[in-house]
XYZ file of C-alpha atoms in Angstrom:
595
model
C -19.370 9.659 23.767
C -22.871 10.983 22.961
C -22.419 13.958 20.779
C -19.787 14.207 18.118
C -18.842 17.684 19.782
C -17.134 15.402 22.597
C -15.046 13.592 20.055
C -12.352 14.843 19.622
C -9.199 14.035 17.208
C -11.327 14.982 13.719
C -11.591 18.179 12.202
C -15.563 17.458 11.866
C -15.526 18.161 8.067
C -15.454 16.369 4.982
C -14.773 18.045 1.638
C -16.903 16.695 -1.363
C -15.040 18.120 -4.910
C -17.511 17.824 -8.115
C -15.173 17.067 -11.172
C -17.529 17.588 -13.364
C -18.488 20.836 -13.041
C -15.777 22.047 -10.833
C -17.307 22.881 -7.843
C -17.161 21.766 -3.693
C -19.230 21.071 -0.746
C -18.284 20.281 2.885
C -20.104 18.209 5.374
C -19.544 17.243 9.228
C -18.995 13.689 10.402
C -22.487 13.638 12.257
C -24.320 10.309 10.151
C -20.632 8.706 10.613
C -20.385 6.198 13.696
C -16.947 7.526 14.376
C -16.942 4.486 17.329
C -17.007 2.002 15.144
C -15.467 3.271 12.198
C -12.574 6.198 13.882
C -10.743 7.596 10.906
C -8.594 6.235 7.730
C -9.842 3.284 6.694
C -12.741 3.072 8.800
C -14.248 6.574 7.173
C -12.803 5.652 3.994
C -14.299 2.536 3.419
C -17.847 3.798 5.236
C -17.869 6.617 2.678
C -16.889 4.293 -0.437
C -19.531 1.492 0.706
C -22.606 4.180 1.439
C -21.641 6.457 -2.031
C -19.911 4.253 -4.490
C -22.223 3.381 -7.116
C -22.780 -0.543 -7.516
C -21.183 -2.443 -10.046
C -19.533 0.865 -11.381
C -16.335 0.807 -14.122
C -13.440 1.489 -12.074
C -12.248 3.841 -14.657
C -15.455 5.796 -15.271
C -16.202 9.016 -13.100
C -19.084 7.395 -11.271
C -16.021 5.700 -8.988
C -15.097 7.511 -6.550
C -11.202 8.454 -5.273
C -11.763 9.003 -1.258
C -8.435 10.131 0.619
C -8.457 10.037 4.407
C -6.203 10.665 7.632
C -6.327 9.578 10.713
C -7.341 10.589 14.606
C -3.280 10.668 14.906
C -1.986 12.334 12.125
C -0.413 15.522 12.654
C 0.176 14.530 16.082
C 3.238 13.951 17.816
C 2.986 10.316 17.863
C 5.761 8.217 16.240
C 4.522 6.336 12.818
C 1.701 9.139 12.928
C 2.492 10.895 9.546
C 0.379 8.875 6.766
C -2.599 8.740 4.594
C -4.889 6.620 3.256
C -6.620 6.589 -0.592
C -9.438 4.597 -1.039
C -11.518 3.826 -4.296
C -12.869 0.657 -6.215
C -9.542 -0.840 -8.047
C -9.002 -1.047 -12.080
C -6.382 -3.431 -11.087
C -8.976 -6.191 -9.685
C -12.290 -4.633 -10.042
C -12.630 -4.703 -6.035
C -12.051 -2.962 -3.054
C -8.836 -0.780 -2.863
C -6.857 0.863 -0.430
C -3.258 2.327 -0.392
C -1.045 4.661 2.070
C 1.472 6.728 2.145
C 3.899 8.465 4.137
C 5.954 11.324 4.042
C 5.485 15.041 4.659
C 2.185 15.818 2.933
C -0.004 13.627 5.038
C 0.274 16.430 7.399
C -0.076 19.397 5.083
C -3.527 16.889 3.886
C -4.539 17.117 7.416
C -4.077 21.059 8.379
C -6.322 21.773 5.270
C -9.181 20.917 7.891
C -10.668 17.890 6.108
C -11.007 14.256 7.849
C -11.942 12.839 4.217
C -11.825 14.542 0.763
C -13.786 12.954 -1.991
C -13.282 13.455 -5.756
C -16.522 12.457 -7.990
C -17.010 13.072 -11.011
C -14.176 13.654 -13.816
C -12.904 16.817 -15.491
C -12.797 17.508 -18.872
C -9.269 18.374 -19.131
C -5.752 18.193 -16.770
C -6.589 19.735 -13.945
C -4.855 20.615 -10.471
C -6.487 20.989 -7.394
C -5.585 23.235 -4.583
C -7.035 22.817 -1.232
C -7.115 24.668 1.547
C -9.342 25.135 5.045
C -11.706 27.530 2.459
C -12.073 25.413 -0.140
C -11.106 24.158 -3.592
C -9.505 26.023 -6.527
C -8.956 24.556 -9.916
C -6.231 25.041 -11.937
C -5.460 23.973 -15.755
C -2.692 21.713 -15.932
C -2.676 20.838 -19.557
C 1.047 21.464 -19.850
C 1.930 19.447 -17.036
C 0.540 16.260 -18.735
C 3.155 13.974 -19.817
C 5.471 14.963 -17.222
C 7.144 12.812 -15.034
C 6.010 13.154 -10.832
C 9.037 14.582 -9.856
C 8.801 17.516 -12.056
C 4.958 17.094 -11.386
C 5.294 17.978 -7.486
C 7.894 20.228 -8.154
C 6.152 22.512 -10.276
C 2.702 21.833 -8.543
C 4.411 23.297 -5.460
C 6.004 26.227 -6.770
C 2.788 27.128 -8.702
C 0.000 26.993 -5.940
C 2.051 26.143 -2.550
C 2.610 28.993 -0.099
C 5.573 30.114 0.729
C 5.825 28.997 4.491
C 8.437 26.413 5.250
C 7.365 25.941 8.404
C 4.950 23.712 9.980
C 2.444 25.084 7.737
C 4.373 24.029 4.705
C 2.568 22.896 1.601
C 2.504 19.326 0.528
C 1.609 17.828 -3.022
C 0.181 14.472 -4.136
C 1.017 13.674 -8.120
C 0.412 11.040 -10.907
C 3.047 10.371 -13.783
C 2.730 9.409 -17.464
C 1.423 5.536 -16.109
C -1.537 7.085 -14.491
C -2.442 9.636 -17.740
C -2.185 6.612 -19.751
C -4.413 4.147 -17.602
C -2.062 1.885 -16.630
C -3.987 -0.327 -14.200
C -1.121 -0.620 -11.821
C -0.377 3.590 -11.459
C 0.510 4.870 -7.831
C 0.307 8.108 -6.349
C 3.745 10.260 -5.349
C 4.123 12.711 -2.665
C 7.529 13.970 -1.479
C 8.953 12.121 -4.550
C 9.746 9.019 -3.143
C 6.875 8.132 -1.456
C 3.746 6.286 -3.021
C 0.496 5.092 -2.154
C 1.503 2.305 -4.581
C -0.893 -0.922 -4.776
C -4.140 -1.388 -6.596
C -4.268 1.506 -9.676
C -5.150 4.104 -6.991
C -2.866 6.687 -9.379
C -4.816 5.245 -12.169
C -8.260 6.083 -11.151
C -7.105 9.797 -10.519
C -5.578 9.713 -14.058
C -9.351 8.855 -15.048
C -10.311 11.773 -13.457
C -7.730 13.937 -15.670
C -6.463 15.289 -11.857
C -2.481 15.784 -12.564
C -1.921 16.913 -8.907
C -3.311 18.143 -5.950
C -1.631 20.544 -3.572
C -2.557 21.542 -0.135
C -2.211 24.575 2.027
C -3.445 25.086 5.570
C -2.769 25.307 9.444
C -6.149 24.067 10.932
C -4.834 21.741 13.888
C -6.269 18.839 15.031
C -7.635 19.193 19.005
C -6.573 16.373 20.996
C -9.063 15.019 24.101
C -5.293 15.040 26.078
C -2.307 16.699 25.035
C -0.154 15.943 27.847
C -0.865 12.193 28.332
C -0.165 12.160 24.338
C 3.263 14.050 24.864
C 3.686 11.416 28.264
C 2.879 8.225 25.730
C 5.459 9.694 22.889
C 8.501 9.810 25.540
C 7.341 6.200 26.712
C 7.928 5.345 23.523
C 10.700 6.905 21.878
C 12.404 4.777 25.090
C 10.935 1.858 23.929
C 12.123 2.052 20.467
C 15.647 2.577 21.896
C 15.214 -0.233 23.414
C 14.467 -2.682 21.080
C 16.525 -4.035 18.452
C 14.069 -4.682 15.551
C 13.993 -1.003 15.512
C 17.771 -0.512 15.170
C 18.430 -2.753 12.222
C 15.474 -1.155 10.377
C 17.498 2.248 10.901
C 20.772 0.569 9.706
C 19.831 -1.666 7.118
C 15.974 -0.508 6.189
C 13.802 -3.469 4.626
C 16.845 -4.703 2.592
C 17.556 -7.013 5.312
C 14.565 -8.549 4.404
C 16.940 -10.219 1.200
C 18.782 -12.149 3.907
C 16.021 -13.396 5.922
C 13.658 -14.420 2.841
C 16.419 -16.598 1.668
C 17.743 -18.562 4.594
C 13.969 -19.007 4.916
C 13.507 -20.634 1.424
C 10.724 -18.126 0.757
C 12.569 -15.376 -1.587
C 10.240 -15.481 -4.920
C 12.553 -15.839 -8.038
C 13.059 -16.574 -11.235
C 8.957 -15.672 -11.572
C 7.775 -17.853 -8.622
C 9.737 -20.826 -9.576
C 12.405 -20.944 -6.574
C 12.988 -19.781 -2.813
C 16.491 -18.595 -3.188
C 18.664 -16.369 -5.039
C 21.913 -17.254 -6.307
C 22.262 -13.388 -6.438
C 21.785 -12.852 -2.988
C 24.804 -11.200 -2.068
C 24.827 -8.630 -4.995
C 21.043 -7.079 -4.283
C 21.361 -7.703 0.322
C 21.355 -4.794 2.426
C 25.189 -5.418 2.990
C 25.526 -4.617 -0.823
C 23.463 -2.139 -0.911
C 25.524 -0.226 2.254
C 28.962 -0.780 0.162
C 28.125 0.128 -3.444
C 26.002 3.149 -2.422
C 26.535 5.840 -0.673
C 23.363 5.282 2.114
C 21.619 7.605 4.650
C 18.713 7.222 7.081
C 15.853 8.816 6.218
C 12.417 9.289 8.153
C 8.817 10.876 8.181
C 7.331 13.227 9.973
C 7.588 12.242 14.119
C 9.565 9.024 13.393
C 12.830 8.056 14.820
C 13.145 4.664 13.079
C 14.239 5.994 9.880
C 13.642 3.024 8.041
C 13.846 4.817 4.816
C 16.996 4.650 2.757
C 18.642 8.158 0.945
C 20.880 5.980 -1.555
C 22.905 7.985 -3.960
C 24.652 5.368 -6.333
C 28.828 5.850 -6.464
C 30.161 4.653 -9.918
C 29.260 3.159 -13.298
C 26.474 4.085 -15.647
C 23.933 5.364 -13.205
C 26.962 7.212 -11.154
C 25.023 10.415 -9.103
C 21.621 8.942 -9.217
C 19.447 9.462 -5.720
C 16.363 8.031 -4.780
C 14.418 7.012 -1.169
C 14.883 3.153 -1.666
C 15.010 0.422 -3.624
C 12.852 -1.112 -0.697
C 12.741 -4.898 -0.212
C 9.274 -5.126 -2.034
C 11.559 -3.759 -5.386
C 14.605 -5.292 -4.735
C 12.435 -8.876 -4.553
C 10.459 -8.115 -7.746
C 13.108 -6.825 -9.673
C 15.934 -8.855 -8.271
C 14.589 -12.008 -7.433
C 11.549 -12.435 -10.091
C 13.575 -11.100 -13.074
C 17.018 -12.007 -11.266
C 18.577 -8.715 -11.690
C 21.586 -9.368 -9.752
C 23.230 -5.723 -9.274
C 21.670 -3.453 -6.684
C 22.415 -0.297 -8.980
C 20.544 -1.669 -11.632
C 17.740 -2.438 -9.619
C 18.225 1.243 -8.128
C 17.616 2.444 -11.308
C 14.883 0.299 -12.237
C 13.253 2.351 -8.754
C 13.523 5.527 -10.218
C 12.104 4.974 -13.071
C 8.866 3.368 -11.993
C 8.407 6.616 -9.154
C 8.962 8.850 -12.243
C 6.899 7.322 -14.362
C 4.059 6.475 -11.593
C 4.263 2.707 -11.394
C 3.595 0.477 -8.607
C 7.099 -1.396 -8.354
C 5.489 -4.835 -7.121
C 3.196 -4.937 -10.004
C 5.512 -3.881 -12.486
C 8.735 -6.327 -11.341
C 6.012 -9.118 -11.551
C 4.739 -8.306 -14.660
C 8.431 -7.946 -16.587
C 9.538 -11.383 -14.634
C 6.116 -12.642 -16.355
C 7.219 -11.367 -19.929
C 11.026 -12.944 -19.315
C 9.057 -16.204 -18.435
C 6.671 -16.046 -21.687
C 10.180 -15.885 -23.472
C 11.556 -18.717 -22.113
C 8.489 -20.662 -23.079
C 8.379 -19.753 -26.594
C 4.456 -18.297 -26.070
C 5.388 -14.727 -27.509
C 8.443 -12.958 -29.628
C 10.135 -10.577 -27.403
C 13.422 -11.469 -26.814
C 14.277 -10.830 -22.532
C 15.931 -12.878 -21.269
C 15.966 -12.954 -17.017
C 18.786 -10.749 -15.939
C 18.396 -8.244 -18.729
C 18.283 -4.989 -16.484
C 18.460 -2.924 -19.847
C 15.620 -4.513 -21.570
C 13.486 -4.460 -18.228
C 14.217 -0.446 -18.473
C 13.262 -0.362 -22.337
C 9.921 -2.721 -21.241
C 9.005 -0.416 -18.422
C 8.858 2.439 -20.522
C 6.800 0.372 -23.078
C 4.110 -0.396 -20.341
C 3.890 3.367 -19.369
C 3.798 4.409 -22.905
C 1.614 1.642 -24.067
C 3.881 1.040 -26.766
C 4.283 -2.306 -28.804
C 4.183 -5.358 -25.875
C 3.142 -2.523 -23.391
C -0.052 -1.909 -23.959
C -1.428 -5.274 -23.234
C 1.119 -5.635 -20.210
C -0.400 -1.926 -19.138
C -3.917 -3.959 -18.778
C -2.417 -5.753 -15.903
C -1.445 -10.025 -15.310
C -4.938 -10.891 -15.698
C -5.727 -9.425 -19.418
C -2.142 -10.473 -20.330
C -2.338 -14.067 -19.062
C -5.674 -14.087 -21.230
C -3.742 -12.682 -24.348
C -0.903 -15.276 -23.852
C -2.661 -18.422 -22.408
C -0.616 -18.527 -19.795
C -3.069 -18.267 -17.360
C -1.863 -21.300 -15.447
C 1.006 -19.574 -15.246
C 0.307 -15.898 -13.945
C 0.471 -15.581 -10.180
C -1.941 -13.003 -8.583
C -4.902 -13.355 -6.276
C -8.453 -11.189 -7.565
C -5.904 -9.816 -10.552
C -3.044 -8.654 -7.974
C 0.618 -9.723 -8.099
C 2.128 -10.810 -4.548
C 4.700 -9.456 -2.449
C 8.159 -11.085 -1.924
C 6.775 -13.947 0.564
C 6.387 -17.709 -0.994
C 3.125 -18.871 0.734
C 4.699 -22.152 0.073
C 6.788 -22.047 2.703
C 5.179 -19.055 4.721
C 2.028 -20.998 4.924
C 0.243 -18.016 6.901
C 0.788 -16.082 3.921
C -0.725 -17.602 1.497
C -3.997 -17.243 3.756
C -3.316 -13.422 4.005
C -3.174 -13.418 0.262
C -6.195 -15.448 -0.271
C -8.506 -12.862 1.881
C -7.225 -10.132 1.853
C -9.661 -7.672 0.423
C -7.660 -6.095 -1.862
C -5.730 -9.161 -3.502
C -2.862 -10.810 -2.503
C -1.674 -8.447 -0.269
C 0.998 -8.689 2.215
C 0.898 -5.792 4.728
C -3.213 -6.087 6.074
C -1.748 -8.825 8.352
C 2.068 -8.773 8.083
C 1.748 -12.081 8.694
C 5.390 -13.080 7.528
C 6.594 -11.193 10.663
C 5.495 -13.848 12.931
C 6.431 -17.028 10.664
C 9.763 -15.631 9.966
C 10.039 -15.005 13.965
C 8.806 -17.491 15.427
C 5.997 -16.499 16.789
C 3.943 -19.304 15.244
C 6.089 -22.231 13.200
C 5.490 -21.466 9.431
C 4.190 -24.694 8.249
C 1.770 -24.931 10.963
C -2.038 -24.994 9.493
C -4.678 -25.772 12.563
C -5.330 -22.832 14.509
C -2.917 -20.536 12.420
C -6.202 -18.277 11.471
C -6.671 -17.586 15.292
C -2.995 -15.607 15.154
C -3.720 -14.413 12.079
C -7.156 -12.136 12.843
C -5.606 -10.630 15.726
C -2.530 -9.051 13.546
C -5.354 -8.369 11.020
C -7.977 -6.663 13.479
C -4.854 -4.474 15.481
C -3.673 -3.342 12.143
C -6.925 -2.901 10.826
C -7.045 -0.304 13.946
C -3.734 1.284 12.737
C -4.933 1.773 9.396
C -7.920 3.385 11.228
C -6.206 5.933 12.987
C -3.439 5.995 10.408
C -0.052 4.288 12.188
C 3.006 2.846 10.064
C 3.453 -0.410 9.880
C 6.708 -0.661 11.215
C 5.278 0.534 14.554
C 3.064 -2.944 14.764
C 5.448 -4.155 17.291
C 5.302 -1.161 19.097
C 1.617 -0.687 19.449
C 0.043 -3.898 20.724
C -4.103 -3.464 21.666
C -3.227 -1.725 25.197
C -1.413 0.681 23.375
C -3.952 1.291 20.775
C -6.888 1.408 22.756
C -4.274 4.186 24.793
C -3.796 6.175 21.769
C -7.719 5.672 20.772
C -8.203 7.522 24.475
C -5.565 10.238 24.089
C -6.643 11.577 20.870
C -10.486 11.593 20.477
C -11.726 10.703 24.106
C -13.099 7.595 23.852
C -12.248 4.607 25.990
C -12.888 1.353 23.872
C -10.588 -0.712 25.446
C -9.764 -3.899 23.974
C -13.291 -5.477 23.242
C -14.186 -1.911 21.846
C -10.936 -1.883 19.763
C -11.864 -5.549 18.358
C -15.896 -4.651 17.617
C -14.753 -1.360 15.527
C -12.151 -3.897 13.819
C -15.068 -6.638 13.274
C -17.469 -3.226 11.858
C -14.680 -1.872 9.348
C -13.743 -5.800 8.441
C -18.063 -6.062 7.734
C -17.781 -3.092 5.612
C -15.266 -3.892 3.504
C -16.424 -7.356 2.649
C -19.975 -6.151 1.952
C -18.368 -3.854 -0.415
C -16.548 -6.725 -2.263
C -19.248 -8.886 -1.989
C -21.525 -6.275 -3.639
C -19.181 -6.096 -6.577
C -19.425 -9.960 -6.982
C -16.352 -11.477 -5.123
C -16.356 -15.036 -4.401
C -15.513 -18.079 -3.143
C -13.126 -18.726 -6.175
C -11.594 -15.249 -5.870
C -10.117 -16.363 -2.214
C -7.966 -19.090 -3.470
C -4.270 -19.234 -4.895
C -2.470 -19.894 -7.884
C -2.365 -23.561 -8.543
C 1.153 -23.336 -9.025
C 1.641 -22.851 -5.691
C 0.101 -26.379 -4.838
C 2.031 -28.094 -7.822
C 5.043 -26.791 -7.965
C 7.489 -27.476 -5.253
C 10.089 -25.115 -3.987
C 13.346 -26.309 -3.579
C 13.045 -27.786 -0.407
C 9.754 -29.519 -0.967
C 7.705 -27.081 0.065
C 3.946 -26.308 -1.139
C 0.774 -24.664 0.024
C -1.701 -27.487 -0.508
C -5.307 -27.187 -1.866
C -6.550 -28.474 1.561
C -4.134 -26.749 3.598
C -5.616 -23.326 2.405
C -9.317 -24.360 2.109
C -8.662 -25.334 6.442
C -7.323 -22.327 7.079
C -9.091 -20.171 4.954
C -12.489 -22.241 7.021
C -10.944 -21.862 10.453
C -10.616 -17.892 9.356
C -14.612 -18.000 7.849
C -15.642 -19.206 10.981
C -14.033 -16.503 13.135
C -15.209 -13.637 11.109
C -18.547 -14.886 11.547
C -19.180 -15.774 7.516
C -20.512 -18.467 6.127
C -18.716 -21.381 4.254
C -18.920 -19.507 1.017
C -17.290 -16.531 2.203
C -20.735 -14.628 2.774
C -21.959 -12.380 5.804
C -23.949 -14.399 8.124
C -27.557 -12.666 8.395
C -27.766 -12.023 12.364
């Protein structure tokens, strides 16, 4: 494609909103190698690297918050409906990025914008509302304090249209953790749903931006409708097809419990085992009996992996939320050993109300039940104590007593408590629910990954818990491992669900790449946009003084054996983490090679 005119799949526009002195421009997508770079990540991360000042304060409103969709969103294609936020991270002073699905990704996209990027910071709460014409700005000093259901609620109602059709308005909200700076804040859209890793909710809470709510019906224009329509039917047969996708409609991630345990690698008791003894109580065949469960999906996706729990008896009788997803059920579960599913239900709520990420915030209370145990501060929680880890979550997002340090994140708290031998986090953020000890892969995907120790850039515990590759295997394991982290690079490009990895293998992306903007890549195309967005990112991190040392584990992880005898070995990482250097071209340090 010569001219950006033959590119199709982009609205050609992105929206630049001035904080400070509350005003807009809009731009086209000409100086933007769309080739290399397509949309999502790709544009996110070329704005952030070519605008973000150097060495900037996460926190200060010189970083900017930069939220993109993708070639595919608002198109019929299954696993279509996301979008992407992208910013420099309080959490670990480093690259960020964080999606979300849901209904608004679409109203984001019909407001005509490929990117929209906040600069600058208002003086007071504000809400934004967006539409193909522009930006209005709205006080929102008396939605401060309250919680993001209420937020989006009254967001919507105030400066949503009234169309409930396809044009329908959609709203993206912090809570009280992002007013308040908590490192680890997320952003909510259609309640339930979060862009929820790396502070993304706290840098808009910098910004004093409550909410922002958009309204439009620009459409996307596709390079070929009907082969798109042909390559949705293909696959909606597919999915029927395939079994993976019919247990994630049944039982959602929850059957994750079963599978992390039989594998040894369910984190508990804060990192010290594999396995729960609770395992039964907080499994997705618990969860199906206590509560009351229903399948529930985004926009243009028949896997409904998503969960519409409503909990049938005792204290939290009534309740309703979109989860608890594996990632909550591990942290709250399995770190603090939580062993009732409706506690841990609750525990949900509370974090999407108050705007926390649930990863950080499960690891972070198992941490404060572990500095108990060892006598290294005075609380008294003890692991198990769901009421407690309620009263301590709404400590954090108050920054009240023990909260405000804990609001500061593992890294400032592990300073605070010496424990620092103790805290588990890669560049300052918590893992996932995946022991690298036994899912050796793992541990490399949460040594490199960009934005900390990270488990969905490579998904990389789908093909050790598989089979696909045996899980202790270390020689050649970083071969495996770029190719999941190139093809979902690509999905995070144009923006595709995870869950849909399986689905779209590099013929099929390099098919979608064609049927929405025009241009045929093909695979070695597909992999040298991949290898340009991977360059990007790392100069980024590189530029804000990552090293060597900050692509490394906990040492706990070398030193203290699961039980059954499993570790991740100094040397085991550093040869996989070299094997993985040399692929992506970088020197033994970690830097770009100069061509």
């Amino acid at each position: 494609m010569d001219t950006l005119k033959e590119i199709k799949g982009f609205h050609n526009q992105i929206l630049t909103i001035d904080l400070d002195n509350q005003s807009f421009s809009i731009s086209d997508l000409s100086q933007i190698p769309l080739e290399k770079t397509l949309g999502g990540k790709g544009l996110g991360s070329h704005l952030l690297l070519e605008n973000n000042p150097q060495g900037c304060d996460p926190l200060s409103p010189e970083n900017q918050l930069i939220i993109a969709t993708g070639p595919i969103t608002e198109s019929p294609v299954h696993g279509g409906c996301r979008y992407g936020v992208f910013t420099k991270s309080p959490q670990t002073g480093l690259y960020s990025e964080s999606y979300s699905g849901g209904a608004a990704p679409e109203a984001i996209s019909r407001t005509g914008y490929d990117a929209i990027v906040l600069k600058g910071a208002s003086k007071g709460p504000i809400a934004l509302e967006i539409s193909e014409k522009g930006v209005l700005f709205h006080d929102a000093s008396d939605l401060w304090g309250q919680d993001t259901y209420t937020t989006e609620d009254t967001a919507l109602e105030r400066w949503g249209t009234e169309s409930k059709g396809p044009n329908k308005s959609g709203a993206i909200v912090i809570g009280p953790a992002g007013e308040k700076l908590i490192r680890f804040a997320v952003i909510e859209n259609d309640k339930w749903r979060s862009a929820g890793r790396t502070g993304v909710g706290t840098v808009m809470g910098s910004k004093k931006v409550k909410a922002m709510v958009f309204n439009g019906s620009k459409k996307r224009e596709f390079a070929d409708p009907d082969g798109l329509k042909a390559f949705v039917k293909e696959s909606t047969q597919r999915i029927r097809e395939a079994p993976i996708f019919g247990n994630y409609k049944k039982l959602g991630t929850p059957m994750l419990v079963d599978l992390l345990n039989e594998a040894g690698a369910f984190p508990t008791r804060y990192w010290s085992k594999g396995q729960s003894k609770f395992r039964d109580k907080i499994n997705a065949p618990a969860m199906q009996e206590i509560m009351d469960v229903k399948p529930h999906a985004c926009r243009h996706c028949p896997v409904a992996c998503g969960k519409l729990s409503t909990i049938k008896k005792g204290p939290h009788k009534g309740l309703t939320i979109e989860g608890p997803e594996y990632e909550t059920i591990f942290a709250f579960g399995g770190l603090c050993e939580i062993g009732s599913i409706e506690e841990i239900t609750y525990l949900n709520d509370l974090c999407d109300r108050l705007g926390m990420d649930t990863i950080s915030a499960g690891n972070l209370c198992g941490f404060v039940m572990e500095a108990c145990e060892r006598g290294k501060i005075d609380e008294k929680i003890s692991y198990g104590d769901a009421n407690a880890t309620a009263e301590l979550l709404e400590k954090i997002a108050s920054r009240q007593g023990i909260g405000d340090i804990l609001a500061n994140g593992i890294v400032e708290t592990a300073k605070a408590w010496d424990m620092e031998d103790v805290a588990i986090h890669v560049k300052g953020l918590e893992p996932a629910g995946y022991d690298p000890r036994t899912l050796k892969g793992v541990g490399l995907g949460y040594a490199v990954s960009p934005r900390g120790a990270c488990h969905m850039r490579a998904t990389f515990y789908k093909p050790e818990l598989f089979g696909q590759i045996p899980m202790e295997q270390i020689k050649g394991k970083a071969v495996l491992f770029k190719d999941y982290e190139d093809r979902l690079t690509l999905m995070d490009c144009l923006i595709a669900c995870r869950f849909y990895r399986d689905l779209y293998m590099w013929d099929e992306m390099a098919t979608l790449v064609e049927l929405t903007t025009g241009m045929a890549l093909g695979k070695s195309g597909m992999e040298a946009a991949a290898d340009h967005v991977f360059e990007i990112v790392r100069k980024f991190n590189l530029q804000e003084g990552m090293g060597l040392k900050e692509e490394s584990l906990p040492l706990r992880f070398s030193k203290e054996p699961l039980e059954n005898g499993d570790v991740i070995s100094i040397e085991d990482l550093e040869t996989m983490r070299s094997e993985y250097y040399e692929l992506r071209n970088l020197t033994p340090d970690g830097k770009i090679k100069e061509l």
